[in-house]
Amino acid sequence: MMTVAQEIKEFTYTPNGVKIEVVSTHDDGEYMMVRSITTGKVFFAHRNQVAEELKEAEPEPKSTKQRRGRQIVKPEVPAFNRVNINSAPPQLLTQVLKGVGIKTATEIKELQQSMPGERFTKLDQLKSIKSVNWDEVLENADVYVE
């Protein structure tokens, strides 16, 4: 039996990297009412602030083989595979951000505490930490700010 890969439209609110769903469009597609997938907040966005990606639907996971002995299990990333950088502890950041260790994750949290309101408002604010190639890390869009 052959299955056909389905394409799924994913939308991202580009100013802060939040995954969204489009609720409705207005002014001939110029503006959209959108909902954050993670928090459920509804807001308006200009079409230039919304990035659309086509992704193939994920295939069903293969069954895992049973093994005897002690298993080492790597902690899993949350269900949406994306993490709000403002609420994530340093340990989670080391798992989500490629090439970021505990020292850099702690630096990120210290930088966050120095920000107004102790929150990042844009992912670009992370670029002040020079020990990481942020263009490569943020390319995967595993983190967002909200």
PDB file of N, CA, C and O in Angstrom, residues 1-71:
ATOM      1  N   MET A   1       0.840  -1.176   0.000  1.00  0.00           N
ATOM      2  CA  MET A   1       0.000   0.000   0.000  1.00  0.00           C
ATOM      3  C   MET A   1       0.887   1.242   0.000  1.00  0.00           C
ATOM      4  O   MET A   1       1.737   1.407   0.845  1.00  0.00           O
ATOM      5  N   MET A   2       0.683   2.109  -0.925  1.00  0.00           N
ATOM      6  CA  MET A   2       1.493   3.314  -1.035  1.00  0.00           C
ATOM      7  C   MET A   2       0.691   4.499  -0.521  1.00  0.00           C
ATOM      8  O   MET A   2      -0.454   4.690  -0.869  1.00  0.00           O
ATOM      9  N   THR A   3       1.341   5.299   0.342  1.00  0.00           N
ATOM     10  CA  THR A   3       0.653   6.468   0.866  1.00  0.00           C
ATOM     11  C   THR A   3       1.162   7.706   0.155  1.00  0.00           C
ATOM     12  O   THR A   3       2.324   7.797  -0.230  1.00  0.00           O
ATOM     13  N   VAL A   4       0.291   8.656  -0.020  1.00  0.00           N
ATOM     14  CA  VAL A   4       0.634   9.899  -0.690  1.00  0.00           C
ATOM     15  C   VAL A   4       0.994  10.914   0.378  1.00  0.00           C
ATOM     16  O   VAL A   4       0.270  11.096   1.352  1.00  0.00           O
ATOM     17  N   ALA A   5       2.143  11.571   0.207  1.00  0.00           N
ATOM     18  CA  ALA A   5       2.568  12.583   1.170  1.00  0.00           C
ATOM     19  C   ALA A   5       1.682  13.810   1.028  1.00  0.00           C
ATOM     20  O   ALA A   5       1.487  14.315  -0.068  1.00  0.00           O
ATOM     21  N   GLN A   6       1.164  14.264   2.150  1.00  0.00           N
ATOM     22  CA  GLN A   6       0.321  15.444   2.134  1.00  0.00           C
ATOM     23  C   GLN A   6       1.159  16.653   2.522  1.00  0.00           C
ATOM     24  O   GLN A   6       2.075  16.550   3.317  1.00  0.00           O
ATOM     25  N   GLU A   7       0.836  17.792   1.937  1.00  0.00           N
ATOM     26  CA  GLU A   7       1.533  19.009   2.289  1.00  0.00           C
ATOM     27  C   GLU A   7       0.666  19.800   3.262  1.00  0.00           C
ATOM     28  O   GLU A   7      -0.532  19.938   3.078  1.00  0.00           O
ATOM     29  N   ILE A   8       1.312  20.290   4.294  1.00  0.00           N
ATOM     30  CA  ILE A   8       0.624  21.051   5.320  1.00  0.00           C
ATOM     31  C   ILE A   8       1.164  22.477   5.282  1.00  0.00           C
ATOM     32  O   ILE A   8       2.367  22.683   5.219  1.00  0.00           O
ATOM     33  N   LYS A   9       0.279  23.465   5.327  1.00  0.00           N
ATOM     34  CA  LYS A   9       0.712  24.855   5.371  1.00  0.00           C
ATOM     35  C   LYS A   9       0.951  25.241   6.823  1.00  0.00           C
ATOM     36  O   LYS A   9       0.090  25.051   7.672  1.00  0.00           O
ATOM     37  N   GLU A  10       2.144  25.754   7.062  1.00  0.00           N
ATOM     38  CA  GLU A  10       2.477  26.279   8.382  1.00  0.00           C
ATOM     39  C   GLU A  10       2.737  27.759   8.228  1.00  0.00           C
ATOM     40  O   GLU A  10       3.371  28.186   7.268  1.00  0.00           O
ATOM     41  N   PHE A  11       2.271  28.545   9.180  1.00  0.00           N
ATOM     42  CA  PHE A  11       2.476  29.971   9.151  1.00  0.00           C
ATOM     43  C   PHE A  11       3.279  30.382  10.374  1.00  0.00           C
ATOM     44  O   PHE A  11       3.094  29.840  11.464  1.00  0.00           O
ATOM     45  N   THR A  12       4.170  31.352  10.183  1.00  0.00           N
ATOM     46  CA  THR A  12       4.983  31.880  11.272  1.00  0.00           C
ATOM     47  C   THR A  12       4.844  33.389  11.286  1.00  0.00           C
ATOM     48  O   THR A  12       4.908  34.038  10.251  1.00  0.00           O
ATOM     49  N   TYR A  13       4.641  33.941  12.479  1.00  0.00           N
ATOM     50  CA  TYR A  13       4.625  35.389  12.666  1.00  0.00           C
ATOM     51  C   TYR A  13       6.088  35.817  12.790  1.00  0.00           C
ATOM     52  O   TYR A  13       6.753  35.538  13.779  1.00  0.00           O
ATOM     53  N   THR A  14       6.621  36.448  11.753  1.00  0.00           N
ATOM     54  CA  THR A  14       8.063  36.680  11.651  1.00  0.00           C
ATOM     55  C   THR A  14       8.670  37.602  12.713  1.00  0.00           C
ATOM     56  O   THR A  14       9.824  37.391  13.078  1.00  0.00           O
ATOM     57  N   PRO A  15       7.990  38.618  13.255  1.00  0.00           N
ATOM     58  CA  PRO A  15       8.662  39.453  14.256  1.00  0.00           C
ATOM     59  C   PRO A  15       9.149  38.693  15.495  1.00  0.00           C
ATOM     60  O   PRO A  15      10.150  39.044  16.077  1.00  0.00           O
ATOM     61  N   ASN A  16       8.425  37.632  15.892  1.00  0.00           N
ATOM     62  CA  ASN A  16       8.885  36.914  17.081  1.00  0.00           C
ATOM     63  C   ASN A  16       8.985  35.405  16.888  1.00  0.00           C
ATOM     64  O   ASN A  16       9.337  34.687  17.806  1.00  0.00           O
ATOM     65  N   GLY A  17       8.692  34.895  15.698  1.00  0.00           N
ATOM     66  CA  GLY A  17       8.889  33.478  15.410  1.00  0.00           C
ATOM     67  C   GLY A  17       7.799  32.548  15.894  1.00  0.00           C
ATOM     68  O   GLY A  17       7.975  31.337  15.915  1.00  0.00           O
ATOM     69  N   VAL A  18       6.646  33.065  16.289  1.00  0.00           N
ATOM     70  CA  VAL A  18       5.558  32.242  16.814  1.00  0.00           C
ATOM     71  C   VAL A  18       4.822  31.548  15.665  1.00  0.00           C
ATOM     72  O   VAL A  18       4.537  32.164  14.645  1.00  0.00           O
ATOM     73  N   LYS A  19       4.538  30.266  15.836  1.00  0.00           N
ATOM     74  CA  LYS A  19       3.726  29.534  14.858  1.00  0.00           C
ATOM     75  C   LYS A  19       2.275  29.958  15.047  1.00  0.00           C
ATOM     76  O   LYS A  19       1.776  30.019  16.173  1.00  0.00           O
ATOM     77  N   ILE A  20       1.605  30.255  13.936  1.00  0.00           N
ATOM     78  CA  ILE A  20       0.236  30.759  13.997  1.00  0.00           C
ATOM     79  C   ILE A  20      -0.637  30.026  13.001  1.00  0.00           C
ATOM     80  O   ILE A  20      -0.141  29.343  12.106  1.00  0.00           O
ATOM     81  N   GLU A  21      -1.945  30.177  13.185  1.00  0.00           N
ATOM     82  CA  GLU A  21      -2.903  29.719  12.190  1.00  0.00           C
ATOM     83  C   GLU A  21      -3.722  30.932  11.774  1.00  0.00           C
ATOM     84  O   GLU A  21      -4.007  31.808  12.580  1.00  0.00           O
ATOM     85  N   VAL A  22      -4.069  30.993  10.504  1.00  0.00           N
ATOM     86  CA  VAL A  22      -4.827  32.121   9.975  1.00  0.00           C
ATOM     87  C   VAL A  22      -6.310  31.872  10.226  1.00  0.00           C
ATOM     88  O   VAL A  22      -6.853  30.843   9.836  1.00  0.00           O
ATOM     89  N   VAL A  23      -6.951  32.818  10.902  1.00  0.00           N
ATOM     90  CA  VAL A  23      -8.371  32.711  11.212  1.00  0.00           C
ATOM     91  C   VAL A  23      -9.195  33.302  10.080  1.00  0.00           C
ATOM     92  O   VAL A  23     -10.157  32.700   9.619  1.00  0.00           O
ATOM     93  N   SER A  24      -8.800  34.500   9.617  1.00  0.00           N
ATOM     94  CA  SER A  24      -9.512  35.143   8.513  1.00  0.00           C
ATOM     95  C   SER A  24      -8.602  36.175   7.861  1.00  0.00           C
ATOM     96  O   SER A  24      -7.604  36.584   8.428  1.00  0.00           O
ATOM     97  N   THR A  25      -8.975  36.593   6.627  1.00  0.00           N
ATOM     98  CA  THR A  25      -8.214  37.622   5.922  1.00  0.00           C
ATOM     99  C   THR A  25      -9.105  38.832   5.708  1.00  0.00           C
ATOM    100  O   THR A  25     -10.326  38.709   5.590  1.00  0.00           O
ATOM    101  N   HIS A  26      -8.464  40.009   5.639  1.00  0.00           N
ATOM    102  CA  HIS A  26      -9.198  41.265   5.512  1.00  0.00           C
ATOM    103  C   HIS A  26      -8.487  42.160   4.506  1.00  0.00           C
ATOM    104  O   HIS A  26      -7.292  42.007   4.258  1.00  0.00           O
ATOM    105  N   ASP A  27      -9.206  43.137   3.963  1.00  0.00           N
ATOM    106  CA  ASP A  27      -8.659  44.107   3.009  1.00  0.00           C
ATOM    107  C   ASP A  27      -7.944  43.422   1.853  1.00  0.00           C
ATOM    108  O   ASP A  27      -6.773  43.679   1.576  1.00  0.00           O
ATOM    109  N   ASP A  28      -8.635  42.512   1.200  1.00  0.00           N
ATOM    110  CA  ASP A  28      -8.100  41.777   0.048  1.00  0.00           C
ATOM    111  C   ASP A  28      -6.786  41.068   0.364  1.00  0.00           C
ATOM    112  O   ASP A  28      -5.852  41.061  -0.436  1.00  0.00           O
ATOM    113  N   GLY A  29      -6.686  40.489   1.536  1.00  0.00           N
ATOM    114  CA  GLY A  29      -5.507  39.723   1.918  1.00  0.00           C
ATOM    115  C   GLY A  29      -4.387  40.556   2.503  1.00  0.00           C
ATOM    116  O   GLY A  29      -3.330  40.027   2.830  1.00  0.00           O
ATOM    117  N   GLU A  30      -4.584  41.848   2.654  1.00  0.00           N
ATOM    118  CA  GLU A  30      -3.541  42.723   3.193  1.00  0.00           C
ATOM    119  C   GLU A  30      -3.301  42.448   4.680  1.00  0.00           C
ATOM    120  O   GLU A  30      -2.172  42.449   5.144  1.00  0.00           O
ATOM    121  N   TYR A  31      -4.369  42.186   5.428  1.00  0.00           N
ATOM    122  CA  TYR A  31      -4.269  41.888   6.852  1.00  0.00           C
ATOM    123  C   TYR A  31      -4.929  40.556   7.146  1.00  0.00           C
ATOM    124  O   TYR A  31      -5.856  40.133   6.456  1.00  0.00           O
ATOM    125  N   MET A  32      -4.461  39.903   8.190  1.00  0.00           N
ATOM    126  CA  MET A  32      -5.011  38.612   8.595  1.00  0.00           C
ATOM    127  C   MET A  32      -5.254  38.596  10.096  1.00  0.00           C
ATOM    128  O   MET A  32      -4.468  39.154  10.850  1.00  0.00           O
ATOM    129  N   MET A  33      -6.345  37.978  10.474  1.00  0.00           N
ATOM    130  CA  MET A  33      -6.562  37.703  11.887  1.00  0.00           C
ATOM    131  C   MET A  33      -5.936  36.331  12.119  1.00  0.00           C
ATOM    132  O   MET A  33      -6.250  35.372  11.413  1.00  0.00           O
ATOM    133  N   VAL A  34      -5.018  36.247  13.084  1.00  0.00           N
ATOM    134  CA  VAL A  34      -4.284  35.006  13.309  1.00  0.00           C
ATOM    135  C   VAL A  34      -4.380  34.602  14.774  1.00  0.00           C
ATOM    136  O   VAL A  34      -4.679  35.419  15.643  1.00  0.00           O
ATOM    137  N   ARG A  35      -4.119  33.317  15.033  1.00  0.00           N
ATOM    138  CA  ARG A  35      -4.148  32.784  16.395  1.00  0.00           C
ATOM    139  C   ARG A  35      -2.826  32.073  16.653  1.00  0.00           C
ATOM    140  O   ARG A  35      -2.379  31.264  15.851  1.00  0.00           O
ATOM    141  N   SER A  36      -2.201  32.359  17.784  1.00  0.00           N
ATOM    142  CA  SER A  36      -0.977  31.672  18.183  1.00  0.00           C
ATOM    143  C   SER A  36      -1.312  30.226  18.509  1.00  0.00           C
ATOM    144  O   SER A  36      -2.257  29.950  19.252  1.00  0.00           O
ATOM    145  N   ILE A  37      -0.560  29.299  17.938  1.00  0.00           N
ATOM    146  CA  ILE A  37      -0.819  27.882  18.190  1.00  0.00           C
ATOM    147  C   ILE A  37      -0.475  27.514  19.621  1.00  0.00           C
ATOM    148  O   ILE A  37      -1.141  26.693  20.238  1.00  0.00           O
ATOM    149  N   THR A  38       0.539  28.151  20.183  1.00  0.00           N
ATOM    150  CA  THR A  38       0.972  27.783  21.531  1.00  0.00           C
ATOM    151  C   THR A  38       0.112  28.382  22.635  1.00  0.00           C
ATOM    152  O   THR A  38      -0.195  27.707  23.603  1.00  0.00           O
ATOM    153  N   THR A  39      -0.276  29.665  22.501  1.00  0.00           N
ATOM    154  CA  THR A  39      -1.014  30.301  23.594  1.00  0.00           C
ATOM    155  C   THR A  39      -2.480  30.540  23.292  1.00  0.00           C
ATOM    156  O   THR A  39      -3.256  30.797  24.196  1.00  0.00           O
ATOM    157  N   GLY A  40      -2.855  30.529  22.017  1.00  0.00           N
ATOM    158  CA  GLY A  40      -4.242  30.774  21.654  1.00  0.00           C
ATOM    159  C   GLY A  40      -4.594  32.243  21.520  1.00  0.00           C
ATOM    160  O   GLY A  40      -5.747  32.586  21.271  1.00  0.00           O
ATOM    161  N   LYS A  41      -3.615  33.145  21.667  1.00  0.00           N
ATOM    162  CA  LYS A  41      -3.885  34.583  21.528  1.00  0.00           C
ATOM    163  C   LYS A  41      -4.272  34.892  20.090  1.00  0.00           C
ATOM    164  O   LYS A  41      -3.686  34.382  19.153  1.00  0.00           O
ATOM    165  N   VAL A  42      -5.258  35.764  19.926  1.00  0.00           N
ATOM    166  CA  VAL A  42      -5.724  36.177  18.606  1.00  0.00           C
ATOM    167  C   VAL A  42      -5.292  37.620  18.392  1.00  0.00           C
ATOM    168  O   VAL A  42      -5.466  38.467  19.269  1.00  0.00           O
ATOM    169  N   PHE A  43      -4.721  37.902  17.213  1.00  0.00           N
ATOM    170  CA  PHE A  43      -4.271  39.253  16.909  1.00  0.00           C
ATOM    171  C   PHE A  43      -4.250  39.452  15.398  1.00  0.00           C
ATOM    172  O   PHE A  43      -4.406  38.495  14.638  1.00  0.00           O
ATOM    173  N   PHE A  44      -4.072  40.694  14.963  1.00  0.00           N
ATOM    174  CA  PHE A  44      -3.989  41.007  13.543  1.00  0.00           C
ATOM    175  C   PHE A  44      -2.531  41.100  13.120  1.00  0.00           C
ATOM    176  O   PHE A  44      -1.683  41.562  13.871  1.00  0.00           O
ATOM    177  N   ALA A  45      -2.257  40.669  11.891  1.00  0.00           N
ATOM    178  CA  ALA A  45      -0.912  40.742  11.343  1.00  0.00           C
ATOM    179  C   ALA A  45      -0.998  41.188   9.888  1.00  0.00           C
ATOM    180  O   ALA A  45      -1.928  40.824   9.176  1.00  0.00           O
ATOM    181  N   HIS A  46      -0.031  41.974   9.460  1.00  0.00           N
ATOM    182  CA  HIS A  46       0.078  42.372   8.054  1.00  0.00           C
ATOM    183  C   HIS A  46       0.655  41.191   7.285  1.00  0.00           C
ATOM    184  O   HIS A  46       1.406  40.386   7.828  1.00  0.00           O
ATOM    185  N   ARG A  47       0.345  41.076   6.012  1.00  0.00           N
ATOM    186  CA  ARG A  47       0.793  39.923   5.235  1.00  0.00           C
ATOM    187  C   ARG A  47       2.319  39.842   5.157  1.00  0.00           C
ATOM    188  O   ARG A  47       2.872  38.776   4.974  1.00  0.00           O
ATOM    189  N   ASN A  48       3.017  40.981   5.289  1.00  0.00           N
ATOM    190  CA  ASN A  48       4.478  40.965   5.283  1.00  0.00           C
ATOM    191  C   ASN A  48       5.043  40.363   6.570  1.00  0.00           C
ATOM    192  O   ASN A  48       6.227  40.037   6.623  1.00  0.00           O
ATOM    193  N   GLN A  49       4.236  40.260   7.609  1.00  0.00           N
ATOM    194  CA  GLN A  49       4.692  39.704   8.884  1.00  0.00           C
ATOM    195  C   GLN A  49       4.414  38.215   9.005  1.00  0.00           C
ATOM    196  O   GLN A  49       4.754  37.605  10.003  1.00  0.00           O
ATOM    197  N   VAL A  50       3.797  37.633   7.997  1.00  0.00           N
ATOM    198  CA  VAL A  50       3.429  36.220   8.053  1.00  0.00           C
ATOM    199  C   VAL A  50       4.209  35.462   6.988  1.00  0.00           C
ATOM    200  O   VAL A  50       4.139  35.782   5.806  1.00  0.00           O
ATOM    201  N   ALA A  51       4.970  34.461   7.431  1.00  0.00           N
ATOM    202  CA  ALA A  51       5.718  33.610   6.504  1.00  0.00           C
ATOM    203  C   ALA A  51       4.984  32.284   6.382  1.00  0.00           C
ATOM    204  O   ALA A  51       4.552  31.700   7.379  1.00  0.00           O
ATOM    205  N   GLU A  52       4.835  31.812   5.149  1.00  0.00           N
ATOM    206  CA  GLU A  52       4.119  30.573   4.891  1.00  0.00           C
ATOM    207  C   GLU A  52       5.116  29.525   4.433  1.00  0.00           C
ATOM    208  O   GLU A  52       5.973  29.774   3.605  1.00  0.00           O
ATOM    209  N   GLU A  53       5.016  28.333   5.022  1.00  0.00           N
ATOM    210  CA  GLU A  53       5.885  27.231   4.635  1.00  0.00           C
ATOM    211  C   GLU A  53       5.022  26.030   4.310  1.00  0.00           C
ATOM    212  O   GLU A  53       4.009  25.782   4.957  1.00  0.00           O
ATOM    213  N   LEU A  54       5.426  25.283   3.300  1.00  0.00           N
ATOM    214  CA  LEU A  54       4.758  24.025   2.986  1.00  0.00           C
ATOM    215  C   LEU A  54       5.621  22.901   3.496  1.00  0.00           C
ATOM    216  O   LEU A  54       6.803  22.821   3.192  1.00  0.00           O
ATOM    217  N   LYS A  55       5.057  22.053   4.309  1.00  0.00           N
ATOM    218  CA  LYS A  55       5.791  20.912   4.845  1.00  0.00           C
ATOM    219  C   LYS A  55       5.018  19.648   4.555  1.00  0.00           C
ATOM    220  O   LYS A  55       3.801  19.649   4.500  1.00  0.00           O
ATOM    221  N   GLU A  56       5.763  18.575   4.397  1.00  0.00           N
ATOM    222  CA  GLU A  56       5.109  17.285   4.201  1.00  0.00           C
ATOM    223  C   GLU A  56       4.648  16.761   5.551  1.00  0.00           C
ATOM    224  O   GLU A  56       5.302  16.967   6.569  1.00  0.00           O
ATOM    225  N   ALA A  57       3.526  16.084   5.547  1.00  0.00           N
ATOM    226  CA  ALA A  57       3.020  15.487   6.777  1.00  0.00           C
ATOM    227  C   ALA A  57       4.014  14.432   7.237  1.00  0.00           C
ATOM    228  O   ALA A  57       4.600  13.707   6.443  1.00  0.00           O
ATOM    229  N   GLU A  58       4.221  14.361   8.550  1.00  0.00           N
ATOM    230  CA  GLU A  58       5.179  13.409   9.090  1.00  0.00           C
ATOM    231  C   GLU A  58       4.634  11.991   8.979  1.00  0.00           C
ATOM    232  O   GLU A  58       3.472  11.739   9.285  1.00  0.00           O
ATOM    233  N   PRO A  59       5.489  11.055   8.560  1.00  0.00           N
ATOM    234  CA  PRO A  59       5.039   9.664   8.506  1.00  0.00           C
ATOM    235  C   PRO A  59       4.856   9.106   9.914  1.00  0.00           C
ATOM    236  O   PRO A  59       5.405   9.637  10.882  1.00  0.00           O
ATOM    237  N   GLU A  60       4.089   8.048   9.997  1.00  0.00           N
ATOM    238  CA  GLU A  60       3.865   7.444  11.308  1.00  0.00           C
ATOM    239  C   GLU A  60       5.178   6.880  11.834  1.00  0.00           C
ATOM    240  O   GLU A  60       5.969   6.312  11.083  1.00  0.00           O
ATOM    241  N   PRO A  61       5.433   7.042  13.138  1.00  0.00           N
ATOM    242  CA  PRO A  61       6.701   6.557  13.682  1.00  0.00           C
ATOM    243  C   PRO A  61       6.794   5.032  13.627  1.00  0.00           C
ATOM    244  O   PRO A  61       5.796   4.328  13.771  1.00  0.00           O
ATOM    245  N   LYS A  62       8.016   4.543  13.397  1.00  0.00           N
ATOM    246  CA  LYS A  62       8.232   3.108  13.348  1.00  0.00           C
ATOM    247  C   LYS A  62       8.232   2.566  14.770  1.00  0.00           C
ATOM    248  O   LYS A  62       8.581   3.248  15.718  1.00  0.00           O
ATOM    249  N   SER A  63       7.866   1.305  14.894  1.00  0.00           N
ATOM    250  CA  SER A  63       7.867   0.705  16.220  1.00  0.00           C
ATOM    251  C   SER A  63       9.314   0.497  16.672  1.00  0.00           C
ATOM    252  O   SER A  63      10.202   0.219  15.867  1.00  0.00           O
ATOM    253  N   THR A  64       9.544   0.661  17.952  1.00  0.00           N
ATOM    254  CA  THR A  64      10.894   0.502  18.477  1.00  0.00           C
ATOM    255  C   THR A  64      11.100  -0.921  18.958  1.00  0.00           C
ATOM    256  O   THR A  64      10.175  -1.581  19.422  1.00  0.00           O
ATOM    257  N   LYS A  65      12.327  -1.380  18.837  1.00  0.00           N
ATOM    258  CA  LYS A  65      12.657  -2.731  19.263  1.00  0.00           C
ATOM    259  C   LYS A  65      12.863  -2.749  20.766  1.00  0.00           C
ATOM    260  O   LYS A  65      13.369  -1.800  21.352  1.00  0.00           O
ATOM    261  N   GLN A  66      12.477  -3.832  21.378  1.00  0.00           N
ATOM    262  CA  GLN A  66      12.685  -4.000  22.810  1.00  0.00           C
ATOM    263  C   GLN A  66      14.121  -4.444  23.048  1.00  0.00           C
ATOM    264  O   GLN A  66      14.629  -5.321  22.365  1.00  0.00           O
ATOM    265  N   ARG A  67      14.786  -3.851  24.012  1.00  0.00           N
ATOM    266  CA  ARG A  67      16.146  -4.235  24.361  1.00  0.00           C
ATOM    267  C   ARG A  67      16.213  -4.563  25.829  1.00  0.00           C
ATOM    268  O   ARG A  67      15.481  -4.001  26.641  1.00  0.00           O
ATOM    269  N   ARG A  68      17.106  -5.454  26.126  1.00  0.00           N
ATOM    270  CA  ARG A  68      17.303  -5.801  27.531  1.00  0.00           C
ATOM    271  C   ARG A  68      18.325  -4.857  28.130  1.00  0.00           C
ATOM    272  O   ARG A  68      19.170  -4.319  27.451  1.00  0.00           O
ATOM    273  N   GLY A  69      18.244  -4.671  29.413  1.00  0.00           N
ATOM    274  CA  GLY A  69      19.218  -3.826  30.090  1.00  0.00           C
ATOM    275  C   GLY A  69      18.714  -2.413  30.282  1.00  0.00           C
ATOM    276  O   GLY A  69      17.575  -2.078  30.004  1.00  0.00           O
ATOM    277  N   ARG A  70      19.622  -1.588  30.749  1.00  0.00           N
ATOM    278  CA  ARG A  70      19.283  -0.210  31.064  1.00  0.00           C
ATOM    279  C   ARG A  70      19.240   0.637  29.799  1.00  0.00           C
ATOM    280  O   ARG A  70      20.127   0.578  28.965  1.00  0.00           O
ATOM    281  N   GLN A  71      18.194   1.412  29.642  1.00  0.00           N
ATOM    282  CA  GLN A  71      18.020   2.274  28.481  1.00  0.00           C
ATOM    283  C   GLN A  71      18.394   3.707  28.871  1.00  0.00           C
ATOM    284  O   GLN A  71      18.013   4.180  29.936  1.00  0.00           O
TER     285      GLN A  71
END
